[in-house]
CSV table of C-alpha atoms in Angstrom, one decimal:
chain,number,residue,atom,x,y,z
A,1,MET,CA,194.2,-64.0,82.9
A,2,LYS,CA,194.6,-60.3,83.4
A,3,LYS,CA,197.3,-58.9,85.6
A,4,LEU,CA,197.7,-55.2,86.4
A,5,LEU,CA,201.4,-54.4,86.0
A,6,ASN,CA,201.6,-50.6,86.5
A,7,GLN,CA,199.2,-47.7,86.8
A,8,LYS,CA,199.7,-43.9,86.6
A,9,GLU,CA,197.2,-41.5,88.1
A,10,GLN,CA,197.0,-37.7,88.0
A,11,HIS,CA,194.9,-35.8,90.5
A,12,TYR,CA,193.9,-32.1,90.8
A,13,ALA,CA,194.0,-30.1,94.0
A,14,ASP,CA,193.2,-26.5,94.8
A,15,THR,CA,195.7,-26.2,97.7
A,16,ARG,CA,199.0,-27.8,98.6
A,17,GLU,CA,197.4,-29.3,101.7
A,18,GLU,CA,194.8,-31.1,99.5
A,19,ALA,CA,197.6,-32.3,97.3
A,20,GLU,CA,199.6,-33.6,100.3
A,21,GLU,CA,196.4,-35.4,101.6
A,22,ILE,CA,196.2,-37.2,98.2
A,23,VAL,CA,199.8,-38.3,98.5
A,24,ILE,CA,199.3,-39.5,102.1
A,25,ALA,CA,196.3,-41.6,101.1
A,26,ALA,CA,198.2,-43.0,98.2
A,27,LYS,CA,201.1,-44.1,100.4
A,28,GLU,CA,198.8,-46.6,102.1
A,29,ASN,CA,199.1,-48.7,98.9
A,30,GLU,CA,202.4,-50.6,99.0
A,31,ALA,CA,202.6,-50.5,95.2
A,32,LEU,CA,203.2,-46.8,95.1
A,33,ILE,CA,206.7,-46.2,93.7
A,34,MET,CA,206.6,-42.5,92.8
A,35,ASN,CA,204.6,-39.4,93.7
A,36,LYS,CA,205.1,-35.8,92.5
A,37,ILE,CA,203.3,-32.6,93.3
A,38,SER,CA,203.5,-29.9,90.6
A,39,GLU,CA,202.5,-26.3,91.2
A,40,LYS,CA,200.8,-24.8,88.2
A,41,TYR,CA,199.2,-21.5,87.2
A,42,ASN,CA,196.6,-20.5,84.8
A,43,LYS,CA,194.5,-17.4,84.3
A,44,TYR,CA,192.3,-18.5,87.2
A,45,GLY,CA,195.2,-18.8,89.7
A,46,GLN,CA,197.3,-21.4,91.3
A,47,TYR,CA,196.5,-25.2,91.4
A,48,PHE,CA,198.4,-28.4,92.0
A,49,LEU,CA,198.7,-31.6,90.0
A,50,VAL,CA,199.5,-34.8,91.9
A,51,ASP,CA,201.2,-37.6,89.8
A,52,LEU,CA,201.2,-41.1,91.3
A,53,THR,CA,202.8,-44.2,89.8
A,54,TYR,CA,202.1,-47.7,91.1
A,55,GLN,CA,204.0,-50.8,90.1
A,56,TYR,CA,202.6,-54.2,91.0
A,57,GLY,CA,204.9,-57.1,91.4
A,58,THR,CA,204.1,-60.0,89.0
A,59,PRO,CA,206.1,-63.2,89.3
A,60,LYS,CA,208.4,-63.9,86.4
A,61,GLU,CA,206.8,-67.2,85.7
A,62,VAL,CA,203.4,-65.5,85.1
A,63,MET,CA,204.9,-63.0,82.7
A,64,GLU,CA,206.9,-65.6,80.7
A,65,GLY,CA,204.2,-68.3,80.7
A,66,LYS,CA,201.8,-68.8,77.8
A,67,PRO,CA,198.3,-67.7,78.7
A,68,ASP,CA,195.7,-70.4,79.0
A,69,ASP,CA,193.1,-68.5,77.1
A,70,ALA,CA,192.7,-65.2,75.4
A,71,PRO,CA,191.2,-62.2,77.2
A,72,ASP,CA,187.5,-61.5,76.6
A,73,GLY,CA,186.9,-60.2,73.0
A,74,GLN,CA,190.2,-61.4,71.7
A,75,MET,CA,191.0,-64.5,69.5
A,76,SER,CA,193.6,-67.0,70.5
A,77,ILE,CA,196.4,-67.8,68.0
A,78,GLU,CA,194.7,-71.1,67.1
A,79,GLU,CA,191.4,-69.3,66.3
A,80,VAL,CA,193.2,-66.8,64.1
A,81,ASP,CA,195.0,-69.6,62.2
A,82,ALA,CA,191.7,-71.4,61.7
A,83,ALA,CA,189.9,-68.2,60.6
A,84,ASP,CA,192.7,-67.6,58.0
A,85,GLU,CA,192.2,-71.0,56.5
A,86,ASP,CA,188.4,-70.4,56.1
A,87,LEU,CA,188.9,-67.2,54.0
A,88,PRO,CA,188.6,-67.4,50.2
A,89,GLU,CA,191.6,-66.7,48.1
A,90,PHE,CA,192.1,-63.0,47.5
A,91,GLU,CA,191.5,-61.9,43.9
A,92,ASP,CA,193.1,-58.6,42.9
A,93,PRO,CA,190.5,-56.5,41.0
A,94,PHE,CA,193.2,-54.5,39.3
A,95,ALA,CA,195.2,-57.5,38.1
A,96,GLU,CA,195.4,-58.0,34.4
A,97,LYS,CA,192.7,-60.3,33.1
A,98,LYS,CA,192.8,-62.6,30.2
A,99,ASP,CA,191.3,-61.3,27.0
A,100,VAL,CA,187.5,-61.9,27.0
A,101,PRO,CA,185.7,-62.1,23.7
A,102,ASP,CA,183.6,-59.0,22.9
A,103,GLU,CA,180.4,-61.0,22.8
A,104,ASP,CA,180.9,-62.0,26.4
A,105,LEU,CA,181.1,-58.3,27.6
A,106,PRO,CA,177.9,-56.9,29.2
A,107,TYR,CA,178.1,-53.6,27.4
C-alpha cells in the first residue's frame, strides 16, 4: 500500500500575476499548507518562484500498522530472511590459509 504523506512543488513564473494565479489554483486543493512567492533576479531580469507544500492526512492506524505486502520491486522481511539463509558461507580471500605442501601449488 502506498500513501502520499506530503509533497513539495516549485513553479516558475515570469510575472507576479502568473505567480498569484498558480497560488490561487493550488488553494483549490485542501491539502495545501504553505505557499510562498519569491522574487528573484538574474542576468536576464526578474522572475518569480512559487513554492507550494501539501500535507495529506493519513490515519494514525495506517502509519503504525504493518504493511500487508511490500511495494513493487521491494522484498518483504520474510523474503530477505529466506534469501540470507540460501547464501553460501562467506570465505575471506585474504584470511590466513593453512600451509599447503609445495607439490600441491599450481606454479
